[in-house]
Coordinates of C-alpha atoms in Angstrom, one line a residue:
X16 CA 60.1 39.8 4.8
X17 CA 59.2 39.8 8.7
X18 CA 59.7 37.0 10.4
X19 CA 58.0 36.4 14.1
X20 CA 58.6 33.8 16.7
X21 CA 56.5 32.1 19.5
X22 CA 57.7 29.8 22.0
X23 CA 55.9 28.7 25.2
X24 CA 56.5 26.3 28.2
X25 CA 53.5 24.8 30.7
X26 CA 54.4 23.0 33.7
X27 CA 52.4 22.5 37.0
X28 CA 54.4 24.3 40.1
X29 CA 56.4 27.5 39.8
X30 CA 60.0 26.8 40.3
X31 CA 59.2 23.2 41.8
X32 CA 57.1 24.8 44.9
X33 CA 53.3 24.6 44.9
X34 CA 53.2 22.2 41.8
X35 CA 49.4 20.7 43.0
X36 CA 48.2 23.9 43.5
X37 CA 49.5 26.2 40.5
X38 CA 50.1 26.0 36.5
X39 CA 52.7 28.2 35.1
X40 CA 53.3 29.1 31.6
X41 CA 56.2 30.6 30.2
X42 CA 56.4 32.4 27.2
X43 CA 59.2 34.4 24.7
X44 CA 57.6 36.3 21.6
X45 CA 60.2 37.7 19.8
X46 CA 59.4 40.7 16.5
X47 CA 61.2 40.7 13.8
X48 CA 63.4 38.0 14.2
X49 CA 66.1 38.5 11.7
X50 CA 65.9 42.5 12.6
X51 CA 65.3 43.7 9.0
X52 CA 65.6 47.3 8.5
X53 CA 64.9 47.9 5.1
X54 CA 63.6 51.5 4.4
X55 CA 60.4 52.0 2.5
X56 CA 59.3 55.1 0.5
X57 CA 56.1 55.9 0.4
X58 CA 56.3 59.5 -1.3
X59 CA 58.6 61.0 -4.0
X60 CA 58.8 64.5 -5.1
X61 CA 60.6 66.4 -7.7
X62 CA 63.1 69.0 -6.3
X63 CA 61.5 72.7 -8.3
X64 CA 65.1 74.4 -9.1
X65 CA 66.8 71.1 -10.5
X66 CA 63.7 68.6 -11.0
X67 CA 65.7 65.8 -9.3
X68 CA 64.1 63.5 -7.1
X69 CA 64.2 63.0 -3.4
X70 CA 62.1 61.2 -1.0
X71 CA 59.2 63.0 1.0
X72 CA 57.8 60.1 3.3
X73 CA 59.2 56.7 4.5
X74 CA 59.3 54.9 7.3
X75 CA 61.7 51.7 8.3
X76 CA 60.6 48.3 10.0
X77 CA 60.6 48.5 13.7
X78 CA 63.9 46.7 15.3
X79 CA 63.9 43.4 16.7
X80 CA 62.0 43.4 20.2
X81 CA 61.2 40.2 22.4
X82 CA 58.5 40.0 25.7
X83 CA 59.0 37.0 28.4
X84 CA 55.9 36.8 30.0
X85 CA 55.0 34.6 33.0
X86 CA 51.4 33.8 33.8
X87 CA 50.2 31.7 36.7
X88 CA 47.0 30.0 36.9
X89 CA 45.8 28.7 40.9

């Protein structure tokens, strides 16, 4: 399971300067919180000499990745 985060902050002024004149928002999104890396196979196939299976195709969850984004509004 894939669990994603969102947390954001609004507050007039950036840094405590120009706080009548500008809105600020602060925001963190974070992927894949708990950075699961399970593997998933999408395609088997059977080996022609020995008829044993391996896997063809998979792919595994992207890693945990987080964005801090600052927008101002004037």
């Amino acid at each position: 399971m894939l669990f994603d985060a969102m947390l954001q902050y609004r507050t007039r002024g950036l840094f405590g300067f120009l706080a009548e004149k500008t809105a600020v928002t602060y925001q963190l999104n974070v992927l894949n919180v708990l950075d699961d890396q399970t593997i998933y196979i999408t395609k088997l196939a059977l080996d022609d000499i020995t008829r044993a299976p391996y896997i063809r195709r998979g792919f595994r969850e992207d890693p945990r990745n987080a964005a801090l984004t600052l927008r101002l509004d004037f």
